[in-house]
Coordinates of C-alpha atoms in Angstrom, one line a residue:
Chain A
M256 CA 38.8 -134.7 57.4
E257 CA 38.4 -138.4 58.4
I258 CA 39.5 -138.9 62.1
P259 CA 41.3 -142.2 62.6
P260 CA 39.2 -144.7 64.6
V261 CA 42.0 -145.2 67.1
V262 CA 41.8 -141.5 67.9
I263 CA 38.1 -141.6 68.4
D264 CA 38.6 -144.6 70.7
R265 CA 40.9 -142.7 73.0
L266 CA 38.7 -139.7 73.4
P267 CA 36.3 -141.3 75.9
L268 CA 39.3 -142.1 78.1
Y269 CA 40.3 -138.5 78.0
A270 CA 36.8 -137.4 78.8
R271 CA 36.6 -139.8 81.8
A272 CA 39.9 -138.6 83.2
L273 CA 38.8 -135.0 82.8
A274 CA 35.5 -135.7 84.5
S275 CA 37.3 -137.1 87.4
L276 CA 39.6 -134.1 87.6
E277 CA 36.6 -131.8 87.4
A278 CA 35.0 -133.6 90.3
Q279 CA 38.2 -133.0 92.3
G280 CA 37.8 -129.3 91.6
R281 CA 40.8 -129.1 89.3
E282 CA 40.7 -126.2 86.7
V283 CA 43.8 -126.9 84.6
V284 CA 45.7 -130.0 83.6
S285 CA 48.8 -130.5 81.6
S286 CA 49.1 -133.1 78.8
Q287 CA 51.9 -134.6 80.9
E288 CA 49.7 -135.2 83.8
L289 CA 46.8 -136.5 81.7
G290 CA 49.2 -138.8 79.9
Q291 CA 50.6 -140.2 83.1
Q292 CA 47.1 -141.0 84.4
L293 CA 46.1 -142.8 81.2
N294 CA 49.4 -144.4 80.1
V295 CA 49.5 -142.3 76.9
T296 CA 52.3 -140.0 75.9
P297 CA 51.7 -136.2 76.2
A298 CA 52.6 -135.9 72.5
Q299 CA 49.8 -138.5 71.6
I300 CA 47.2 -136.5 73.6
R301 CA 48.2 -133.2 71.9
K302 CA 48.1 -134.9 68.5
D303 CA 44.8 -136.5 69.1
L304 CA 43.2 -133.3 70.2
S305 CA 44.7 -131.3 67.3
Y306 CA 42.2 -133.1 65.0
F307 CA 39.4 -131.1 66.7
G308 CA 41.0 -127.6 66.8
R309 CA 43.1 -125.8 69.3
F310 CA 42.8 -126.6 72.9
G311 CA 44.9 -125.1 75.7
K312 CA 47.8 -122.8 75.3
Q313 CA 51.5 -123.8 75.0
G314 CA 52.9 -124.2 78.4
R315 CA 49.7 -123.4 80.2
G316 CA 47.8 -126.8 80.1
Y317 CA 44.2 -127.5 79.3
N318 CA 41.2 -125.9 80.9
V319 CA 39.5 -129.0 82.4
R320 CA 35.9 -127.8 82.1
K321 CA 36.3 -126.4 78.6
L322 CA 38.1 -129.5 77.2
L323 CA 35.6 -131.8 78.9
D324 CA 32.6 -129.9 77.4
E325 CA 34.2 -130.0 74.0
L326 CA 34.9 -133.8 74.2
R327 CA 31.4 -134.5 75.4
S328 CA 30.0 -132.5 72.5
I329 CA 32.4 -134.2 70.0
L330 CA 31.5 -137.7 71.2
G331 CA 27.8 -137.1 71.8
L332 CA 28.2 -137.8 75.5
N333 CA 25.9 -134.9 76.5
R334 CA 22.7 -136.7 75.5
Q335 CA 20.6 -139.8 76.0
W336 CA 21.0 -142.9 73.9
R337 CA 18.4 -145.5 73.5
M338 CA 19.5 -149.1 73.4
T339 CA 17.8 -152.5 72.8
L340 CA 19.1 -155.8 74.3
V341 CA 18.7 -159.1 72.4
G342 CA 19.3 -162.0 74.7
T343 CA 18.1 -162.0 78.3
G344 CA 20.0 -165.0 79.5
R345 CA 22.5 -164.9 82.3
L346 CA 24.8 -162.5 80.4
G347 CA 21.9 -160.4 79.3
R348 CA 20.5 -160.1 82.8
A349 CA 23.9 -159.0 84.0
I350 CA 24.0 -156.3 81.3
L351 CA 20.5 -155.2 82.3
G352 CA 21.6 -154.9 85.9
Y353 CA 24.9 -153.1 85.0
E354 CA 24.8 -149.7 86.8
G355 CA 27.4 -148.0 84.6
F356 CA 25.2 -147.3 81.6
A357 CA 22.6 -144.9 83.0
P358 CA 25.0 -142.3 84.5
Q359 CA 26.6 -142.0 81.1
G360 CA 23.4 -141.5 79.2
F361 CA 22.9 -145.0 77.9
R362 CA 19.5 -146.5 78.6
I363 CA 18.3 -150.0 77.7
I364 CA 14.6 -149.5 76.8
Q365 CA 13.7 -153.0 75.4
T366 CA 14.8 -156.5 76.0
F367 CA 14.3 -159.7 73.9
D368 CA 14.7 -163.4 74.4
S369 CA 13.9 -166.5 72.3
D370 CA 13.2 -168.6 75.3
A371 CA 9.4 -168.9 75.8
E372 CA 10.1 -169.3 79.6
W373 CA 11.3 -165.7 79.8
V374 CA 9.0 -164.0 77.3
G375 CA 6.5 -161.8 79.2
K376 CA 8.5 -161.8 82.4
Q377 CA 9.8 -158.6 84.0
V378 CA 13.6 -158.1 84.3
N379 CA 14.9 -154.9 85.8
G380 CA 11.6 -153.2 85.1
L381 CA 11.4 -154.2 81.5
T382 CA 9.0 -156.8 80.0
V383 CA 10.9 -159.4 78.0
H384 CA 9.7 -159.5 74.4
S385 CA 9.9 -162.5 72.1
T386 CA 12.9 -162.2 69.7
D387 CA 10.3 -163.0 66.9
D388 CA 8.8 -159.5 67.5
L389 CA 12.1 -157.6 67.1
E390 CA 11.1 -155.8 63.9
K391 CA 7.6 -154.9 65.2
V392 CA 8.9 -153.5 68.5
L393 CA 11.8 -151.5 66.9
A394 CA 9.4 -150.1 64.3
D395 CA 7.3 -148.7 67.1
S396 CA 10.2 -147.6 69.2
P397 CA 13.5 -147.1 67.4
V398 CA 16.8 -147.2 69.2
D399 CA 20.4 -146.0 68.6
V400 CA 22.3 -149.0 69.8
G401 CA 21.7 -152.7 69.7
I402 CA 23.3 -154.9 72.3
V403 CA 23.7 -158.6 71.3
A404 CA 24.0 -161.1 74.1
V405 CA 22.8 -164.3 72.3
P406 CA 24.8 -167.5 71.6
A407 CA 27.4 -167.5 68.8
E408 CA 25.2 -169.6 66.5
T409 CA 22.4 -167.0 66.3
A410 CA 24.4 -163.8 66.7
Q411 CA 25.0 -163.0 63.0
N412 CA 21.3 -163.4 62.3
V413 CA 20.3 -161.1 65.1
I414 CA 22.8 -158.6 64.0
D415 CA 21.5 -158.7 60.4
R416 CA 18.0 -158.2 61.7
L417 CA 19.0 -155.2 63.8
V418 CA 20.8 -153.6 60.8
A419 CA 17.7 -154.2 58.7
C420 CA 15.7 -152.3 61.3
G421 CA 18.1 -149.3 60.9
V422 CA 20.3 -149.8 63.9
T423 CA 23.8 -148.4 63.1
A424 CA 25.7 -149.1 66.3
I425 CA 26.1 -152.6 67.7
L426 CA 27.7 -153.8 70.9
N427 CA 28.4 -157.5 70.3
Y428 CA 29.0 -159.8 73.3
A429 CA 28.7 -163.0 71.2
P430 CA 32.2 -164.5 70.4
I431 CA 32.0 -164.1 66.7
A432 CA 33.6 -161.7 64.2
A433 CA 30.3 -160.4 62.9
H434 CA 29.9 -158.9 59.4
V435 CA 28.1 -155.6 59.0
P436 CA 27.7 -153.1 56.2
P437 CA 30.2 -150.2 56.1
H438 CA 27.8 -147.7 57.5
V439 CA 27.2 -149.7 60.7
H440 CA 29.6 -149.5 63.7
I441 CA 30.2 -152.6 65.7
K442 CA 32.3 -153.2 68.9
R443 CA 33.0 -156.4 70.5
I444 CA 33.1 -157.2 74.2
D445 CA 35.2 -160.4 74.2
P446 CA 37.0 -161.4 77.4
V447 CA 38.6 -164.4 75.8
L448 CA 40.3 -162.2 73.2
A449 CA 41.5 -159.9 76.0
L450 CA 42.9 -162.8 77.9
Q451 CA 44.6 -164.3 74.8
G452 CA 46.3 -160.9 74.3
M453 CA 47.9 -161.3 77.7
T454 CA 48.9 -164.9 77.8
Y455 CA 51.7 -164.1 75.3
Y456 CA 53.5 -162.3 78.1
L457 CA 52.7 -164.9 80.8
K458 CA 54.3 -167.9 79.2
A459 CA 57.6 -167.5 80.9
N460 CA 56.4 -167.3 84.5
A461 CA 53.1 -169.2 84.5
A462 CA 51.6 -170.8 87.7
S463 CA 49.9 -173.5 85.7
K464 CA 51.7 -176.7 85.1
Chain B
M45 CA 62.9 -157.8 69.5
E46 CA 60.0 -156.1 71.2
I47 CA 56.7 -156.9 69.4
P48 CA 54.3 -154.0 69.4
P49 CA 51.3 -154.7 71.7
V50 CA 48.8 -153.9 68.9
V51 CA 50.3 -156.8 66.9
I52 CA 50.0 -159.2 69.9
D53 CA 46.3 -158.1 70.3
R54 CA 45.6 -159.0 66.6
L55 CA 47.1 -162.5 66.9
P56 CA 44.2 -164.1 68.8
L57 CA 41.9 -162.9 66.0
Y58 CA 44.0 -164.6 63.4
A59 CA 44.1 -167.8 65.6
R60 CA 40.3 -167.7 65.9
A61 CA 39.7 -167.3 62.2
L62 CA 42.2 -170.1 61.4
A63 CA 40.6 -172.5 64.0
S64 CA 37.3 -171.9 62.2
L65 CA 38.8 -172.6 58.8
E66 CA 40.4 -175.7 60.2
A67 CA 37.1 -176.9 61.5
Q68 CA 35.7 -176.4 58.0
G69 CA 38.5 -178.7 56.6
R70 CA 40.4 -175.9 54.9
E71 CA 44.1 -176.6 54.4
V72 CA 45.3 -173.3 52.9
V73 CA 44.2 -169.7 53.2
S74 CA 45.5 -166.5 51.5
S75 CA 46.3 -163.3 53.5
Q76 CA 43.6 -161.8 51.2
E77 CA 40.9 -164.1 52.4
L78 CA 42.0 -164.0 56.1
G79 CA 42.0 -160.2 55.9
Q80 CA 38.6 -160.0 54.4
Q81 CA 37.2 -162.2 57.2
L82 CA 38.8 -160.0 59.8
N83 CA 38.5 -156.5 58.3
V84 CA 42.3 -156.2 58.3
T85 CA 44.4 -155.6 55.1
P86 CA 46.4 -158.5 53.8
A87 CA 49.6 -156.4 54.1
Q88 CA 48.9 -155.9 57.8
I89 CA 48.5 -159.7 58.3
R90 CA 51.8 -160.4 56.4
K91 CA 53.6 -157.7 58.4
D92 CA 52.2 -158.9 61.8
L93 CA 53.3 -162.5 61.1
S94 CA 56.7 -161.4 59.8
Y95 CA 57.7 -160.6 63.5
F96 CA 57.6 -164.3 64.2
G97 CA 59.5 -165.7 61.2
R98 CA 58.4 -166.9 57.8
F99 CA 55.0 -168.3 57.3
G100 CA 53.6 -169.4 54.0
K101 CA 55.1 -169.0 50.6
Q102 CA 54.7 -166.1 48.2
G103 CA 51.6 -166.7 46.2
R104 CA 50.7 -170.0 47.9
G105 CA 48.9 -168.8 51.0
Y106 CA 49.3 -170.1 54.5
N107 CA 49.0 -173.7 55.7
V108 CA 46.1 -173.4 58.1
R109 CA 47.1 -176.1 60.5
K110 CA 50.7 -175.1 60.7
L111 CA 50.0 -171.4 61.2
L112 CA 47.4 -172.1 63.8
D113 CA 49.8 -174.3 65.7
E114 CA 52.5 -171.6 65.6
L115 CA 50.1 -168.9 66.8
R116 CA 48.8 -171.1 69.6
S117 CA 52.4 -171.8 70.7
I118 CA 53.3 -168.1 70.4
L119 CA 50.3 -166.9 72.4
G120 CA 50.3 -169.8 74.9
L121 CA 46.9 -170.9 73.8
N122 CA 47.8 -174.6 73.8
R123 CA 47.7 -174.8 77.6
Q124 CA 45.5 -174.4 80.7
W125 CA 45.5 -171.0 82.5
R126 CA 44.3 -170.7 86.1
M127 CA 42.2 -167.7 87.0
T128 CA 40.8 -166.2 90.2
L129 CA 37.6 -164.1 90.3
V130 CA 37.2 -161.3 92.8
G131 CA 33.6 -160.1 93.1
T132 CA 30.8 -162.6 93.0
G133 CA 28.0 -160.1 92.5
R134 CA 25.6 -160.1 89.5
L135 CA 28.5 -159.4 87.1
G136 CA 30.8 -161.9 88.8
R137 CA 28.2 -164.6 88.6
A138 CA 27.7 -164.0 84.9
I139 CA 31.5 -164.3 84.4
L140 CA 31.4 -167.6 86.4
G141 CA 28.7 -168.8 84.1
Y142 CA 30.4 -167.7 80.9
E143 CA 30.9 -170.8 78.7
G144 CA 33.5 -169.2 76.5
F145 CA 36.5 -169.5 78.8
A146 CA 36.8 -173.3 79.4
P147 CA 37.1 -174.3 75.7
Q148 CA 40.0 -171.8 75.3
G149 CA 41.9 -173.2 78.3
F150 CA 40.9 -170.5 80.8
R151 CA 39.6 -171.9 84.1
I152 CA 38.3 -169.9 87.1
I153 CA 39.4 -172.0 90.1
Q154 CA 38.5 -169.6 92.9
T155 CA 36.0 -166.9 93.6
F156 CA 35.8 -164.2 96.3
D157 CA 33.2 -161.8 97.6
S158 CA 33.2 -159.3 100.4
D159 CA 29.5 -159.8 101.1
A160 CA 29.0 -162.1 104.1
E161 CA 25.7 -163.3 102.6
W162 CA 27.6 -164.9 99.7
V163 CA 30.7 -166.2 101.5
G164 CA 30.6 -170.0 101.9
K165 CA 27.9 -170.4 99.3
Q166 CA 28.4 -172.5 96.1
V167 CA 28.3 -170.7 92.8
N168 CA 28.9 -172.8 89.6
G169 CA 30.6 -175.5 91.6
L170 CA 33.0 -173.1 93.5
T171 CA 32.8 -172.1 97.1
V172 CA 32.8 -168.3 97.5
H173 CA 35.7 -167.2 99.7
S174 CA 35.8 -164.0 101.8
T175 CA 37.9 -161.3 100.0
D176 CA 39.7 -161.0 103.3
D177 CA 41.3 -164.4 102.6
L178 CA 42.6 -163.5 99.2
E179 CA 46.3 -163.6 100.2
K180 CA 45.9 -166.9 102.1
V181 CA 44.0 -168.7 99.3
L182 CA 46.4 -167.5 96.6
A183 CA 49.4 -168.5 98.6
D184 CA 48.0 -172.1 98.7
S185 CA 46.9 -172.1 95.1
P186 CA 48.5 -169.6 92.8
V187 CA 46.8 -168.4 89.6
D188 CA 47.9 -166.9 86.3
V189 CA 45.2 -164.3 85.9
G190 CA 43.0 -162.2 88.2
I191 CA 39.5 -161.2 87.1
V192 CA 38.3 -158.1 88.9
A193 CA 34.5 -157.7 89.1
V194 CA 34.1 -155.4 92.2
P195 CA 32.7 -151.9 92.3
A196 CA 34.9 -149.0 91.1
E197 CA 35.6 -147.8 94.7
T198 CA 37.4 -151.0 95.7
A199 CA 38.9 -152.1 92.4
Q200 CA 42.3 -150.4 92.7
N201 CA 42.8 -151.9 96.2
V202 CA 41.8 -155.4 95.0
I203 CA 44.2 -155.0 92.0
D204 CA 47.1 -153.9 94.3
R205 CA 46.5 -157.0 96.5
L206 CA 46.4 -159.3 93.5
V207 CA 49.7 -157.8 92.2
A208 CA 51.3 -158.2 95.7
C209 CA 50.3 -161.9 95.5
G210 CA 52.3 -162.2 92.3
V211 CA 49.5 -162.1 89.7
T212 CA 50.9 -160.6 86.5
A213 CA 47.8 -160.5 84.3
I214 CA 44.5 -158.8 85.2
L215 CA 41.2 -158.6 83.4
N216 CA 39.5 -155.6 84.9
Y217 CA 35.7 -155.2 84.6
A218 CA 35.6 -152.3 87.1
P219 CA 35.1 -148.9 85.3
I220 CA 38.5 -147.4 86.4
A221 CA 41.8 -146.8 84.7
A222 CA 43.7 -148.9 87.2
H223 CA 47.4 -148.5 87.9
V224 CA 49.8 -151.4 87.9
P225 CA 53.6 -151.9 87.9
P226 CA 55.2 -152.2 84.4
H227 CA 55.7 -156.0 84.7
V228 CA 51.9 -156.5 85.1
H229 CA 49.5 -156.7 82.1
I230 CA 46.0 -155.4 82.5
K231 CA 43.1 -155.3 80.1
R232 CA 39.8 -153.6 80.6
I233 CA 36.4 -154.9 79.7
D234 CA 34.4 -151.7 79.6
P235 CA 31.2 -151.6 77.6
V236 CA 30.6 -147.8 78.3
L237 CA 34.0 -147.0 76.7
A238 CA 33.0 -149.1 73.7
L239 CA 29.7 -147.3 73.4
Q240 CA 31.3 -143.9 73.7
G241 CA 33.6 -144.8 70.9
M242 CA 30.6 -145.3 68.6
T243 CA 28.3 -142.4 69.6
Y244 CA 30.7 -140.1 67.8
Y245 CA 29.5 -141.6 64.5
L246 CA 25.8 -141.7 65.6
K247 CA 25.3 -138.0 66.3
A248 CA 24.0 -137.2 62.8
N249 CA 21.3 -139.8 62.6
A250 CA 20.2 -140.5 66.1
A251 CA 16.8 -141.9 67.1
S252 CA 16.9 -140.2 70.5
K253 CA 15.4 -136.8 70.8

């Protein structure tokens, strides 16, 4: 059975809320409470989880530890993922310094830049490779995820090269709607799109003149 | 009529694709072609746009300039939006240096940090204010959007203070599911959630051991 992508996208939120409940020593949680924390209806939570079998008993709530373990296993969160970063400019260096990846099992093991000024330098314990050497470095040391933090003009080319190297998951920070083959998964981190989705609601009461 | 939030979230993508077509000198585009560019079905595009009235004629496609103007007006993209940034650490400085905001009408006009080392310093042409002065600065100079780039532990407090200052749109880079009153819009920029939504698909063919 094909699970709808929107369901897959909600599961990490459930896992995160459950991890926080587990850290507080909670053993059981209702779909009502979980829904309230996450701004999702309890019915949605029950429906999403029903794709993966039976969790919890009617009227008794979910066992926090058990559901969390299941979600971690479903999502592959209980393992280490190797990532490569292309683009070591200001944005790339902020990504390298981001402390949220490692605790969740995501590790950047290589970094690239096309600026000769940066190639060979150390950033956050990694030597910056030349983007020209992408194929060579990835052949020696394959990764699961490619992070793209290059300017819009070169992003599609970098993504094509990552895909040719066998990378099947891409986190794209460049402001383009990149094209990838159907077997490749891509997610966009795009603050402008997020802002533009909110200004619709702001028009009436804006501070700007 | 209440427009579903998922529809609102797709409109900026349509606007971006249309702007690119306009730049190429295109006058007309079909929902088929637009859908192909954006990985959305033509039926979805027609349905989304139908919320806002009649665009295009059956079998003739959309007038690029006219639809783009309409979308810009609907989304409030044809104006300037004032933003404040709380957190001028590594991530905050990358946000300040991000060149994608200004061309889309989003301008960061204030920046705050709680680290005395940074307060009073200049970053990208802005003087870093103490986070203690948030209420005072915002009273003098209100903004439309608050960007939160502080650690997880202090994020909810900063968000509460922004909301108390009358900010009704928040872009949250802190890895927490923040709570806001119903009249406030919040979007999360969370690369770990994005990655965790992809690892589900990677489990079978992972490079990691």
